[in-house]
CSV table of C-alpha atoms in Angstrom, one decimal:
chain,number,residue,atom,x,y,z
A,1,MET,CA,-24.8,26.7,4.2
A,2,PRO,CA,-24.8,23.3,6.0
A,3,GLY,CA,-23.2,21.6,3.0
A,4,HIS,CA,-20.3,24.0,3.2
A,5,VAL,CA,-19.7,23.3,6.9
A,6,VAL,CA,-19.7,19.6,6.3
A,7,ARG,CA,-17.2,19.9,3.4
A,8,MET,CA,-14.8,21.9,5.7
A,9,ASP,CA,-15.4,19.2,8.3
A,10,VAL,CA,-14.4,16.5,5.8
A,11,GLU,CA,-11.2,18.4,4.9
A,12,ALA,CA,-10.3,18.7,8.5
A,13,ALA,CA,-11.0,15.0,9.1
A,14,LYS,CA,-8.8,14.1,6.1
A,15,GLU,CA,-6.0,16.2,7.4
A,16,ASP,CA,-6.3,14.7,10.9
A,17,LEU,CA,-6.3,11.2,9.3
A,18,ARG,CA,-3.2,11.9,7.2
A,19,ILE,CA,-1.3,13.4,10.1
A,20,ARG,CA,-2.2,11.2,13.1
A,21,THR,CA,-3.0,7.8,11.5
A,22,LEU,CA,-1.6,7.5,8.1
A,23,GLY,CA,1.6,9.4,8.5
A,24,PRO,CA,3.2,7.0,11.0
A,25,ILE,CA,2.5,4.1,8.7
A,26,GLY,CA,5.3,5.4,6.5
A,27,TYR,CA,4.5,4.0,3.1
A,28,ASP,CA,1.4,4.0,0.8
A,29,PHE,CA,0.9,0.2,0.5
A,30,GLY,CA,0.6,-0.1,4.2
A,31,ARG,CA,-1.7,2.9,4.3
A,32,LEU,CA,-3.9,1.3,1.6
A,33,LEU,CA,-4.2,-1.9,3.6
A,34,TYR,CA,-5.1,0.0,6.7
A,35,LEU,CA,-7.8,2.1,5.0
A,36,ALA,CA,-9.2,-1.0,3.3
A,37,SER,CA,-9.5,-2.6,6.8
A,38,MET,CA,-11.6,0.4,8.0
A,39,ARG,CA,-14.3,-0.5,5.5
A,40,ASP,CA,-17.2,-2.8,6.3
A,41,TYR,CA,-17.1,-5.4,3.5
A,42,SER,CA,-20.9,-5.9,3.8
A,43,THR,CA,-21.9,-2.3,3.4
A,44,GLY,CA,-18.9,-0.6,1.9
A,45,GLU,CA,-19.0,2.0,4.6
A,46,TYR,CA,-15.9,3.1,6.5
A,47,HIS,CA,-15.7,3.3,10.3
A,48,HIS,CA,-13.0,4.9,12.4
A,49,HIS,CA,-14.1,5.6,16.0
A,50,GLY,CA,-11.5,8.2,16.7
A,51,LEU,CA,-12.4,10.3,13.7
A,52,GLU,CA,-16.1,9.8,14.4
A,53,ARG,CA,-15.7,11.2,17.9
A,54,SER,CA,-13.7,14.2,16.7
A,55,PHE,CA,-15.8,14.8,13.6
A,56,SER,CA,-19.2,13.6,12.5
A,57,PRO,CA,-19.6,10.0,11.4
A,58,ILE,CA,-20.4,11.2,7.9
A,59,SER,CA,-17.3,13.4,7.7
A,60,ALA,CA,-15.2,10.5,9.0
A,61,ARG,CA,-16.6,8.1,6.4
A,62,GLU,CA,-16.0,10.6,3.6
A,63,ALA,CA,-12.5,11.4,4.7
A,64,LEU,CA,-11.6,7.7,4.9
A,65,ALA,CA,-13.1,7.0,1.5
A,66,ALA,CA,-11.3,10.0,-0.1
A,67,CYS,CA,-7.9,9.1,1.4
A,68,HIS,CA,-8.4,5.5,0.4
A,69,LYS,CA,-9.1,6.5,-3.3
A,70,GLU,CA,-6.2,9.0,-3.3
A,71,ILE,CA,-3.7,6.4,-2.1
A,72,PHE,CA,-5.0,3.8,-4.4
A,73,TYR,CA,-4.7,6.0,-7.4
A,74,ASN,CA,-1.1,7.0,-6.3
A,75,LEU,CA,-0.1,3.3,-6.1
A,76,ALA,CA,-1.7,2.4,-9.4
A,77,ALA,CA,0.5,5.0,-11.1
A,78,CYS,CA,3.7,4.5,-9.1
A,79,PRO,CA,6.7,2.8,-10.7
A,80,LEU,CA,6.8,-1.0,-10.4
A,81,LYS,CA,10.1,-0.9,-8.5
A,82,SER,CA,8.5,1.2,-5.8
A,83,LEU,CA,5.5,-1.0,-5.6
A,84,VAL,CA,7.8,-4.1,-5.2
A,85,LEU,CA,9.5,-2.5,-2.2
A,86,GLN,CA,6.3,-1.5,-0.6
A,87,VAL,CA,4.5,-4.8,-1.0
A,88,GLU,CA,7.6,-6.7,0.3
A,89,GLN,CA,7.8,-4.3,3.3
A,90,PHE,CA,4.2,-4.9,4.1
A,91,MET,CA,4.3,-8.7,3.7
A,92,ARG,CA,7.5,-9.0,5.8
A,93,SER,CA,6.0,-6.8,8.6
A,94,GLY,CA,3.6,-9.4,9.8
A,95,ASN,CA,5.3,-12.7,9.0
A,96,PRO,CA,9.0,-13.4,8.3
A,97,ASP,CA,8.1,-16.2,5.9
A,98,LEU,CA,7.6,-14.2,2.8
A,99,ARG,CA,6.9,-17.3,0.6
A,100,LYS,CA,4.1,-18.3,2.9
A,101,VAL,CA,2.5,-14.9,2.8
A,102,LEU,CA,2.8,-14.7,-1.0
A,103,ASP,CA,1.2,-18.1,-1.4
A,104,SER,CA,-1.7,-17.1,0.8
A,105,TRP,CA,-2.2,-13.8,-1.0
A,106,GLU,CA,-2.1,-15.6,-4.4
A,107,THR,CA,-4.7,-18.2,-3.2
A,108,LEU,CA,-7.0,-15.8,-1.4
A,109,GLU,CA,-6.4,-12.8,-3.7
A,110,VAL,CA,-6.3,-10.6,-0.6
A,111,TYR,CA,-5.1,-7.7,-2.7
A,112,ARG,CA,-8.6,-7.4,-4.3
A,113,LEU,CA,-9.9,-6.1,-1.0
A,114,THR,CA,-7.7,-3.1,-1.2
A,115,VAL,CA,-9.6,-1.6,-4.1
A,116,PRO,CA,-11.9,1.3,-3.1
A,117,CYS,CA,-15.4,1.5,-4.3
A,118,ASP,CA,-16.3,3.4,-7.4
A,119,CYS,CA,-12.9,3.4,-9.0
A,120,ASP,CA,-12.6,3.3,-12.8
A,121,ALA,CA,-12.2,-0.2,-14.2
A,122,LEU,CA,-9.0,0.5,-16.1
A,123,THR,CA,-7.1,1.7,-13.1
A,124,VAL,CA,-8.4,-1.2,-11.0
A,125,ALA,CA,-7.2,-3.7,-13.7
A,126,LEU,CA,-3.8,-2.0,-13.9
A,127,PHE,CA,-3.4,-2.0,-10.1
A,128,LEU,CA,-4.4,-5.7,-9.7
A,129,SER,CA,-2.2,-6.7,-12.6
A,130,ASN,CA,0.8,-4.8,-11.1
A,131,VAL,CA,0.2,-6.5,-7.7
A,132,ARG,CA,0.2,-9.9,-9.4
A,133,VAL,CA,3.4,-9.0,-11.2
A,134,VAL,CA,5.0,-7.8,-7.9
A,135,MET,CA,4.1,-11.1,-6.2
A,136,ALA,CA,5.6,-13.1,-9.1
A,137,LEU,CA,8.8,-11.0,-8.9
A,138,LEU,CA,9.0,-11.5,-5.1
A,139,LYS,CA,8.5,-15.3,-5.5
A,140,SER,CA,11.2,-15.6,-8.3
A,141,PRO,CA,14.7,-16.4,-7.3
A,142,ARG,CA,16.8,-13.3,-7.1
A,143,PRO,CA,20.0,-13.2,-9.0
A,144,ALA,CA,23.1,-12.9,-7.0
A,145,GLN,CA,24.7,-9.5,-6.9
A,146,PRO,CA,27.5,-9.4,-9.5
A,147,ARG,CA,30.9,-9.3,-7.8
A,148,LYS,CA,33.4,-6.7,-8.8
A,149,GLU,CA,36.3,-8.6,-10.2
A,150,LEU,CA,39.7,-7.4,-9.3
A,151,SER,CA,42.0,-6.9,-12.2
A,152,ALA,CA,44.8,-9.5,-12.6
A,153,TRP,CA,47.3,-6.6,-12.4
A,154,LEU,CA,46.2,-5.7,-8.8
A,155,ARG,CA,46.3,-9.2,-7.6
A,156,LEU,CA,49.7,-9.9,-9.0
A,157,SER,CA,51.3,-6.6,-8.0
A,158,PRO,CA,54.3,-7.0,-5.7
A,159,GLY,CA,53.9,-5.5,-2.3
A,160,ARG,CA,50.2,-6.3,-2.0
């Protein structure tokens, strides 16, 4: 029965991670970047000292990997409008110069590091394409909000 105990431990670690760490981040794109940062880019293994102290290192790694994939797949399927808002929120959170951050992300392709291991190629391609579209939208000049025109009648009415 050791496998069953570990599985329950992983579920408990995932719940702890969702509540204590990911919940306060407030939006999935921020959570995705956080989880990607918990991964050792040389080995692909996740490390989170708090989870590893409360649960086993194996359970912590599995919980981080599972949450990373879950959030990645949610973002890959989310409406583009929502992704634009989340990417912009993340990019503005660290540097007020959005254009500079966008240029850096385009050059370095930082968004590629957010992809979890062992995801299906089609979903990865969709996500990466969506992020490139989002960055292009954020770089494009935004049209001015149309002003509501007052009718000539209201402007010419006596007593106004």
